[in-house]
Amino acid sequence: QKEVEQNSGPLSVPEGAIASLNCTYSDRGSQSFFWYRQYSGKSPELIMFIYSNGDKEDGRFTAQLNKASQYVSLLIRDSQPSDSATYLCAVNDSGGGADGLTFGKGTHLIIQP
Amino acid sequence: EPEVTQTPSHQVTQMGQEVILRCVPISNHLYFYWYRQILGQKVEFLVSFYNNEISEKSEIFDDQFSVERPDGSNFTLKIRSTKLEDSAMYFCASSGLLGYEKLFFGSGTQLSVL
């Protein structure tokens, strides 16, 4: 049974600060890792994906992957009130398309103005 | 921006009734999915569909569930005999050859089983 664990929060961060979101996964065979943002009552929206160990940056977002520790994180720099949402970590065996994603329950992030 | 369209946005049904949830994936996409999210819970994978057949399904997707692509544009999820525990938000999603790198979710159908 694949598991993806996240601290449910809420995580409260002042505007302009760095928000750090963490995720661990149980299946050592997982190959692809995704961060989604979900606003209340809305569908998930892909923010970033990462396949290789290390960091991947996209604008204000940085994803970090450590396969040895089975750990994925997302950093949000210069946090804005519009970043307030639930952030979902998801993993996949391949990333190709046929396999299902396994999601964590999400971390509720609140950016305080 | 292309989008995945789901109808209806809300569906209320009685326990034991059949429901069909409808989705129009993005036109040039190849992979189609159904996920569900029970209120306050995680998003759960139900089924993936490629080349007119099921690619993978989860333990949730039992004999009460079926999917169909009846024409070139629609993708449907049927629940034959709904249970109270089927109440959830059902998301359709689609992707092209890039797979999950470009996965788009629809806005969802909120299913309430009474």
PDB file of C-alpha atoms in Angstrom:
ATOM      1  CA  GLN A   1       0.000   0.000   0.000  1.00  0.00           C
ATOM      2  CA  LYS A   2       1.614   3.227  -1.159  1.00  0.00           C
ATOM      3  CA  GLU A   3       1.461   6.055   1.337  1.00  0.00           C
ATOM      4  CA  VAL A   4       2.234   9.736   0.983  1.00  0.00           C
ATOM      5  CA  GLU A   5       2.408  11.649   4.239  1.00  0.00           C
ATOM      6  CA  GLN A   6       2.083  15.367   4.782  1.00  0.00           C
ATOM      7  CA  ASN A   7       1.591  17.509   7.846  1.00  0.00           C
ATOM      8  CA  SER A   8      -1.994  18.732   7.518  1.00  0.00           C
ATOM      9  CA  GLY A   9      -1.233  22.095   9.147  1.00  0.00           C
ATOM     10  CA  PRO A  10      -2.361  24.771   9.078  1.00  0.00           C
ATOM     11  CA  LEU A  11       1.039  26.245   8.354  1.00  0.00           C
ATOM     12  CA  SER A  12       0.979  29.986   8.918  1.00  0.00           C
ATOM     13  CA  VAL A  13       3.651  32.118   7.212  1.00  0.00           C
ATOM     14  CA  PRO A  14       3.979  35.916   7.073  1.00  0.00           C
ATOM     15  CA  GLU A  15       3.686  37.572   3.690  1.00  0.00           C
ATOM     16  CA  GLY A  16       7.062  37.837   1.978  1.00  0.00           C
ATOM     17  CA  ALA A  17       8.608  34.958   3.936  1.00  0.00           C
ATOM     18  CA  ILE A  18       9.568  31.489   2.698  1.00  0.00           C
ATOM     19  CA  ALA A  19       6.979  28.741   3.094  1.00  0.00           C
ATOM     20  CA  SER A  20       8.403  25.233   3.427  1.00  0.00           C
ATOM     21  CA  LEU A  21       6.168  22.237   2.761  1.00  0.00           C
ATOM     22  CA  ASN A  22       7.268  18.660   3.303  1.00  0.00           C
ATOM     23  CA  CYS A  23       6.206  15.226   2.128  1.00  0.00           C
ATOM     24  CA  THR A  24       7.420  11.677   2.685  1.00  0.00           C
ATOM     25  CA  TYR A  25       6.486   8.617   0.660  1.00  0.00           C
ATOM     26  CA  SER A  26       6.596   4.929   1.413  1.00  0.00           C
ATOM     27  CA  ASP A  27       7.225   3.287  -1.959  1.00  0.00           C
ATOM     28  CA  ARG A  28      10.942   3.316  -2.724  1.00  0.00           C
ATOM     29  CA  GLY A  29      10.106   2.514  -6.351  1.00  0.00           C
ATOM     30  CA  SER A  30       8.365   5.841  -6.901  1.00  0.00           C
ATOM     31  CA  GLN A  31       9.902   7.699  -9.816  1.00  0.00           C
ATOM     32  CA  SER A  32       7.965  10.919 -10.241  1.00  0.00           C
ATOM     33  CA  PHE A  33       6.917  13.540  -7.736  1.00  0.00           C
ATOM     34  CA  PHE A  34       4.408  16.324  -8.092  1.00  0.00           C
ATOM     35  CA  TRP A  35       3.172  19.308  -6.136  1.00  0.00           C
ATOM     36  CA  TYR A  36      -0.391  20.465  -6.667  1.00  0.00           C
ATOM     37  CA  ARG A  37      -2.198  23.460  -5.262  1.00  0.00           C
ATOM     38  CA  GLN A  38      -5.877  23.164  -4.373  1.00  0.00           C
ATOM     39  CA  TYR A  39      -8.040  26.082  -3.390  1.00  0.00           C
ATOM     40  CA  SER A  40     -11.069  25.266  -1.269  1.00  0.00           C
ATOM     41  CA  GLY A  41     -13.802  23.685  -3.380  1.00  0.00           C
ATOM     42  CA  LYS A  42     -11.650  23.680  -6.516  1.00  0.00           C
ATOM     43  CA  SER A  43      -9.722  21.086  -8.475  1.00  0.00           C
ATOM     44  CA  PRO A  44      -5.980  20.419  -8.042  1.00  0.00           C
ATOM     45  CA  GLU A  45      -3.654  22.505 -10.160  1.00  0.00           C
ATOM     46  CA  LEU A  46      -0.128  21.318 -10.996  1.00  0.00           C
ATOM     47  CA  ILE A  47       2.645  23.582  -9.686  1.00  0.00           C
ATOM     48  CA  MET A  48       5.781  21.531 -10.239  1.00  0.00           C
ATOM     49  CA  PHE A  49       7.134  18.077 -10.908  1.00  0.00           C
ATOM     50  CA  ILE A  50      10.538  16.610 -10.130  1.00  0.00           C
ATOM     51  CA  TYR A  51      12.149  13.330 -11.141  1.00  0.00           C
ATOM     52  CA  SER A  52      15.791  13.599 -10.082  1.00  0.00           C
ATOM     53  CA  ASN A  53      17.472  14.069  -6.735  1.00  0.00           C
ATOM     54  CA  GLY A  54      18.276  17.675  -5.940  1.00  0.00           C
ATOM     55  CA  ASP A  55      16.536  20.969  -6.485  1.00  0.00           C
ATOM     56  CA  LYS A  56      14.344  22.235  -9.284  1.00  0.00           C
ATOM     57  CA  GLU A  57      13.387  25.882  -9.450  1.00  0.00           C
ATOM     58  CA  ASP A  58      10.475  27.520 -11.263  1.00  0.00           C
ATOM     59  CA  GLY A  59       9.906  31.163 -10.439  1.00  0.00           C
ATOM     60  CA  ARG A  60       9.134  31.516  -6.736  1.00  0.00           C
ATOM     61  CA  PHE A  61       8.849  27.747  -6.315  1.00  0.00           C
ATOM     62  CA  THR A  62      11.622  25.241  -5.615  1.00  0.00           C
ATOM     63  CA  ALA A  63      11.025  21.518  -5.371  1.00  0.00           C
ATOM     64  CA  GLN A  64      13.572  19.365  -3.569  1.00  0.00           C
ATOM     65  CA  LEU A  65      13.861  15.595  -3.836  1.00  0.00           C
ATOM     66  CA  ASN A  66      15.863  13.166  -1.738  1.00  0.00           C
ATOM     67  CA  LYS A  67      15.124   9.619  -2.861  1.00  0.00           C
ATOM     68  CA  ALA A  68      17.403   8.046  -0.262  1.00  0.00           C
ATOM     69  CA  SER A  69      15.338   9.656   2.497  1.00  0.00           C
ATOM     70  CA  GLN A  70      12.078   9.303   0.501  1.00  0.00           C
ATOM     71  CA  TYR A  71      11.434  12.972   1.032  1.00  0.00           C
ATOM     72  CA  VAL A  72      10.093  15.737  -1.185  1.00  0.00           C
ATOM     73  CA  SER A  73       9.690  19.366  -0.288  1.00  0.00           C
ATOM     74  CA  LEU A  74       8.353  22.560  -1.812  1.00  0.00           C
ATOM     75  CA  LEU A  75       9.682  26.000  -0.989  1.00  0.00           C
ATOM     76  CA  ILE A  76       7.668  29.091  -1.841  1.00  0.00           C
ATOM     77  CA  ARG A  77       9.700  32.285  -1.767  1.00  0.00           C
ATOM     78  CA  ASP A  78       8.212  35.749  -1.263  1.00  0.00           C
ATOM     79  CA  SER A  79       4.913  34.217  -0.132  1.00  0.00           C
ATOM     80  CA  GLN A  80       1.792  36.069  -1.215  1.00  0.00           C
ATOM     81  CA  PRO A  81      -1.723  35.949   0.279  1.00  0.00           C
ATOM     82  CA  SER A  82      -2.840  34.328  -3.003  1.00  0.00           C
ATOM     83  CA  ASP A  83      -0.568  31.381  -2.159  1.00  0.00           C
ATOM     84  CA  SER A  84      -2.946  30.495   0.684  1.00  0.00           C
ATOM     85  CA  ALA A  85      -4.291  27.069  -0.301  1.00  0.00           C
ATOM     86  CA  THR A  86      -3.858  23.376   0.365  1.00  0.00           C
ATOM     87  CA  TYR A  87      -0.708  21.926  -1.196  1.00  0.00           C
ATOM     88  CA  LEU A  88      -0.887  18.314  -2.289  1.00  0.00           C
ATOM     89  CA  CYS A  89       2.127  16.087  -2.762  1.00  0.00           C
ATOM     90  CA  ALA A  90       1.650  13.254  -5.258  1.00  0.00           C
ATOM     91  CA  VAL A  91       3.867  10.394  -6.404  1.00  0.00           C
ATOM     92  CA  ASN A  92       3.809   8.039  -9.344  1.00  0.00           C
ATOM     93  CA  ASP A  93       5.668   4.921 -10.416  1.00  0.00           C
ATOM     94  CA  SER A  94       6.665   6.300 -13.781  1.00  0.00           C
ATOM     95  CA  GLY A  95       5.161   9.670 -14.680  1.00  0.00           C
ATOM     96  CA  GLY A  96       4.340   8.387 -18.123  1.00  0.00           C
ATOM     97  CA  GLY A  97       0.610   8.638 -17.964  1.00  0.00           C
ATOM     98  CA  ALA A  98      -1.024   5.260 -17.499  1.00  0.00           C
ATOM     99  CA  ASP A  99      -0.374   4.885 -13.778  1.00  0.00           C
ATOM    100  CA  GLY A 100      -2.428   6.562 -11.107  1.00  0.00           C
ATOM    101  CA  LEU A 101      -1.072   9.256  -8.847  1.00  0.00           C
ATOM    102  CA  THR A 102      -0.970   8.631  -5.107  1.00  0.00           C
ATOM    103  CA  PHE A 103      -1.773  11.844  -3.253  1.00  0.00           C
ATOM    104  CA  GLY A 104      -1.058  12.971   0.257  1.00  0.00           C
ATOM    105  CA  LYS A 105      -3.800  14.564   2.277  1.00  0.00           C
ATOM    106  CA  GLY A 106      -2.270  17.993   1.795  1.00  0.00           C
ATOM    107  CA  THR A 107      -0.886  20.824   3.900  1.00  0.00           C
ATOM    108  CA  HIS A 108      -3.091  23.833   4.476  1.00  0.00           C
ATOM    109  CA  LEU A 109      -0.956  26.955   4.013  1.00  0.00           C
ATOM    110  CA  ILE A 110      -2.047  30.358   5.275  1.00  0.00           C
ATOM    111  CA  ILE A 111      -0.092  33.454   4.242  1.00  0.00           C
ATOM    112  CA  GLN A 112      -0.683  36.241   6.731  1.00  0.00           C
ATOM    113  CA  PRO A 113      -0.740  39.770   5.211  1.00  0.00           C
TER     114      PRO A 113
ATOM    115  CA  GLU B   1      -6.111  27.792 -22.073  1.00  0.00           C
ATOM    116  CA  PRO B   2      -7.709  24.454 -22.906  1.00  0.00           C
ATOM    117  CA  GLU B   3      -9.843  22.925 -20.189  1.00  0.00           C
ATOM    118  CA  VAL B   4     -11.488  19.704 -19.125  1.00  0.00           C
ATOM    119  CA  THR B   5     -15.246  20.135 -18.829  1.00  0.00           C
ATOM    120  CA  GLN B   6     -17.364  18.176 -16.380  1.00  0.00           C
ATOM    121  CA  THR B   7     -21.131  17.966 -16.101  1.00  0.00           C
ATOM    122  CA  PRO B   8     -23.112  18.249 -13.975  1.00  0.00           C
ATOM    123  CA  SER B   9     -21.351  20.318 -11.323  1.00  0.00           C
ATOM    124  CA  HIS B  10     -23.646  18.853  -8.667  1.00  0.00           C
ATOM    125  CA  GLN B  11     -25.576  15.595  -8.684  1.00  0.00           C
ATOM    126  CA  VAL B  12     -27.939  14.409  -5.971  1.00  0.00           C
ATOM    127  CA  THR B  13     -29.193  10.834  -6.101  1.00  0.00           C
ATOM    128  CA  GLN B  14     -30.870   8.254  -3.951  1.00  0.00           C
ATOM    129  CA  MET B  15     -28.954   5.259  -2.654  1.00  0.00           C
ATOM    130  CA  GLY B  16     -29.156   2.365  -5.083  1.00  0.00           C
ATOM    131  CA  GLN B  17     -29.675   4.558  -8.143  1.00  0.00           C
ATOM    132  CA  GLU B  18     -27.358   4.649 -11.132  1.00  0.00           C
ATOM    133  CA  VAL B  19     -25.458   7.827 -11.948  1.00  0.00           C
ATOM    134  CA  ILE B  20     -23.398   8.832 -14.936  1.00  0.00           C
ATOM    135  CA  LEU B  21     -20.819  11.548 -14.594  1.00  0.00           C
ATOM    136  CA  ARG B  22     -19.709  13.168 -17.815  1.00  0.00           C
ATOM    137  CA  CYS B  23     -16.449  14.694 -18.913  1.00  0.00           C
ATOM    138  CA  VAL B  24     -15.103  16.243 -22.077  1.00  0.00           C
ATOM    139  CA  PRO B  25     -11.305  15.926 -21.985  1.00  0.00           C
ATOM    140  CA  ILE B  26      -8.985  18.270 -23.852  1.00  0.00           C
ATOM    141  CA  SER B  27      -9.318  17.402 -27.511  1.00  0.00           C
ATOM    142  CA  ASN B  28      -5.829  16.158 -28.387  1.00  0.00           C
ATOM    143  CA  HIS B  29      -5.191  14.374 -25.103  1.00  0.00           C
ATOM    144  CA  LEU B  30      -4.623  10.633 -24.985  1.00  0.00           C
ATOM    145  CA  TYR B  31      -4.913   9.636 -21.324  1.00  0.00           C
ATOM    146  CA  PHE B  32      -8.093  10.047 -19.325  1.00  0.00           C
ATOM    147  CA  TYR B  33      -8.615   9.593 -15.610  1.00  0.00           C
ATOM    148  CA  TRP B  34     -11.163   9.672 -12.855  1.00  0.00           C
ATOM    149  CA  TYR B  35     -10.200  10.658  -9.323  1.00  0.00           C
ATOM    150  CA  ARG B  36     -12.418  11.291  -6.334  1.00  0.00           C
ATOM    151  CA  GLN B  37     -12.080  13.281  -3.132  1.00  0.00           C
ATOM    152  CA  ILE B  38     -14.294  12.645  -0.145  1.00  0.00           C
ATOM    153  CA  LEU B  39     -14.816  15.830   1.859  1.00  0.00           C
ATOM    154  CA  GLY B  40     -11.748  16.528   3.999  1.00  0.00           C
ATOM    155  CA  GLN B  41      -9.877  13.526   2.608  1.00  0.00           C
ATOM    156  CA  LYS B  42      -7.153  12.953   0.059  1.00  0.00           C
ATOM    157  CA  VAL B  43      -7.588  12.828  -3.695  1.00  0.00           C
ATOM    158  CA  GLU B  44      -7.862   9.159  -4.675  1.00  0.00           C
ATOM    159  CA  PHE B  45      -7.132   7.575  -8.038  1.00  0.00           C
ATOM    160  CA  LEU B  46      -9.965   5.517  -9.516  1.00  0.00           C
ATOM    161  CA  VAL B  47      -9.058   4.608 -13.092  1.00  0.00           C
ATOM    162  CA  SER B  48      -6.945   5.528 -16.100  1.00  0.00           C
ATOM    163  CA  PHE B  49      -8.021   5.002 -19.706  1.00  0.00           C
ATOM    164  CA  TYR B  50      -5.886   4.907 -22.819  1.00  0.00           C
ATOM    165  CA  ASN B  51      -6.452   3.732 -26.363  1.00  0.00           C
ATOM    166  CA  ASN B  52     -10.082   2.899 -25.597  1.00  0.00           C
ATOM    167  CA  GLU B  53      -9.377   0.617 -22.688  1.00  0.00           C
ATOM    168  CA  ILE B  54      -8.668   0.742 -18.988  1.00  0.00           C
ATOM    169  CA  SER B  55      -4.931   1.037 -18.280  1.00  0.00           C
ATOM    170  CA  GLU B  56      -5.001   0.856 -14.523  1.00  0.00           C
ATOM    171  CA  LYS B  57      -7.621   0.860 -11.806  1.00  0.00           C
ATOM    172  CA  SER B  58      -7.514   1.135  -8.045  1.00  0.00           C
ATOM    173  CA  GLU B  59      -9.151  -1.067  -5.419  1.00  0.00           C
ATOM    174  CA  ILE B  60     -11.930   1.516  -5.169  1.00  0.00           C
ATOM    175  CA  PHE B  61     -12.913   0.892  -8.790  1.00  0.00           C
ATOM    176  CA  ASP B  62     -14.931  -2.268  -8.220  1.00  0.00           C
ATOM    177  CA  ASP B  63     -17.683  -3.856 -10.316  1.00  0.00           C
ATOM    178  CA  GLN B  64     -20.059  -1.015  -9.459  1.00  0.00           C
ATOM    179  CA  PHE B  65     -17.944   1.376 -11.514  1.00  0.00           C
ATOM    180  CA  SER B  66     -17.430   1.507 -15.253  1.00  0.00           C
ATOM    181  CA  VAL B  67     -15.972   3.977 -17.719  1.00  0.00           C
ATOM    182  CA  GLU B  68     -16.713   4.562 -21.337  1.00  0.00           C
ATOM    183  CA  ARG B  69     -15.652   6.790 -24.183  1.00  0.00           C
ATOM    184  CA  PRO B  70     -18.834   6.592 -26.241  1.00  0.00           C
ATOM    185  CA  ASP B  71     -17.665   8.956 -28.961  1.00  0.00           C
ATOM    186  CA  GLY B  72     -14.599  10.989 -29.841  1.00  0.00           C
ATOM    187  CA  SER B  73     -15.123  13.610 -27.183  1.00  0.00           C
ATOM    188  CA  ASN B  74     -16.932  12.352 -24.078  1.00  0.00           C
ATOM    189  CA  PHE B  75     -15.562  10.245 -21.228  1.00  0.00           C
ATOM    190  CA  THR B  76     -18.038   8.944 -18.677  1.00  0.00           C
ATOM    191  CA  LEU B  77     -17.979   7.337 -15.251  1.00  0.00           C
ATOM    192  CA  LYS B  78     -20.976   5.195 -14.331  1.00  0.00           C
ATOM    193  CA  ILE B  79     -21.802   4.052 -10.826  1.00  0.00           C
ATOM    194  CA  ARG B  80     -24.404   1.307 -11.106  1.00  0.00           C
ATOM    195  CA  SER B  81     -25.901   1.226  -7.629  1.00  0.00           C
ATOM    196  CA  THR B  82     -24.782   4.165  -5.537  1.00  0.00           C
ATOM    197  CA  LYS B  83     -23.941   3.847  -1.868  1.00  0.00           C
ATOM    198  CA  LEU B  84     -23.794   6.543   0.794  1.00  0.00           C
ATOM    199  CA  GLU B  85     -20.008   6.247   0.816  1.00  0.00           C
ATOM    200  CA  ASP B  86     -19.856   7.159  -2.870  1.00  0.00           C
ATOM    201  CA  SER B  87     -20.631  10.751  -1.889  1.00  0.00           C
ATOM    202  CA  ALA B  88     -17.577  12.716  -2.984  1.00  0.00           C
ATOM    203  CA  MET B  89     -16.197  15.190  -5.491  1.00  0.00           C
ATOM    204  CA  TYR B  90     -15.338  13.332  -8.686  1.00  0.00           C
ATOM    205  CA  PHE B  91     -12.611  14.821 -10.846  1.00  0.00           C
ATOM    206  CA  CYS B  92     -11.998  13.944 -14.457  1.00  0.00           C
ATOM    207  CA  ALA B  93      -8.507  14.616 -15.784  1.00  0.00           C
ATOM    208  CA  SER B  94      -6.651  14.246 -19.056  1.00  0.00           C
ATOM    209  CA  SER B  95      -3.099  14.419 -20.337  1.00  0.00           C
ATOM    210  CA  GLY B  96      -1.188  14.112 -23.575  1.00  0.00           C
ATOM    211  CA  LEU B  97       2.058  12.345 -24.383  1.00  0.00           C
ATOM    212  CA  LEU B  98       3.840  14.279 -21.620  1.00  0.00           C
ATOM    213  CA  GLY B  99       1.744  12.387 -19.119  1.00  0.00           C
ATOM    214  CA  TYR B 100       1.577  13.883 -15.693  1.00  0.00           C
ATOM    215  CA  GLU B 101       3.831  16.798 -16.679  1.00  0.00           C
ATOM    216  CA  LYS B 102       0.754  18.292 -18.310  1.00  0.00           C
ATOM    217  CA  LEU B 103      -2.182  16.871 -16.410  1.00  0.00           C
ATOM    218  CA  PHE B 104      -5.346  18.943 -16.389  1.00  0.00           C
ATOM    219  CA  PHE B 105      -8.178  18.394 -13.943  1.00  0.00           C
ATOM    220  CA  GLY B 106     -11.777  19.339 -14.582  1.00  0.00           C
ATOM    221  CA  SER B 107     -13.687  21.404 -12.032  1.00  0.00           C
ATOM    222  CA  GLY B 108     -15.385  18.317 -10.627  1.00  0.00           C
ATOM    223  CA  THR B 109     -18.833  16.886 -10.025  1.00  0.00           C
ATOM    224  CA  GLN B 110     -20.028  16.918  -6.431  1.00  0.00           C
ATOM    225  CA  LEU B 111     -22.013  13.706  -5.968  1.00  0.00           C
ATOM    226  CA  SER B 112     -24.335  13.476  -2.985  1.00  0.00           C
ATOM    227  CA  VAL B 113     -25.966  10.099  -2.271  1.00  0.00           C
ATOM    228  CA  LEU B 114     -28.944  10.302   0.076  1.00  0.00           C
TER     229      LEU B 114
END
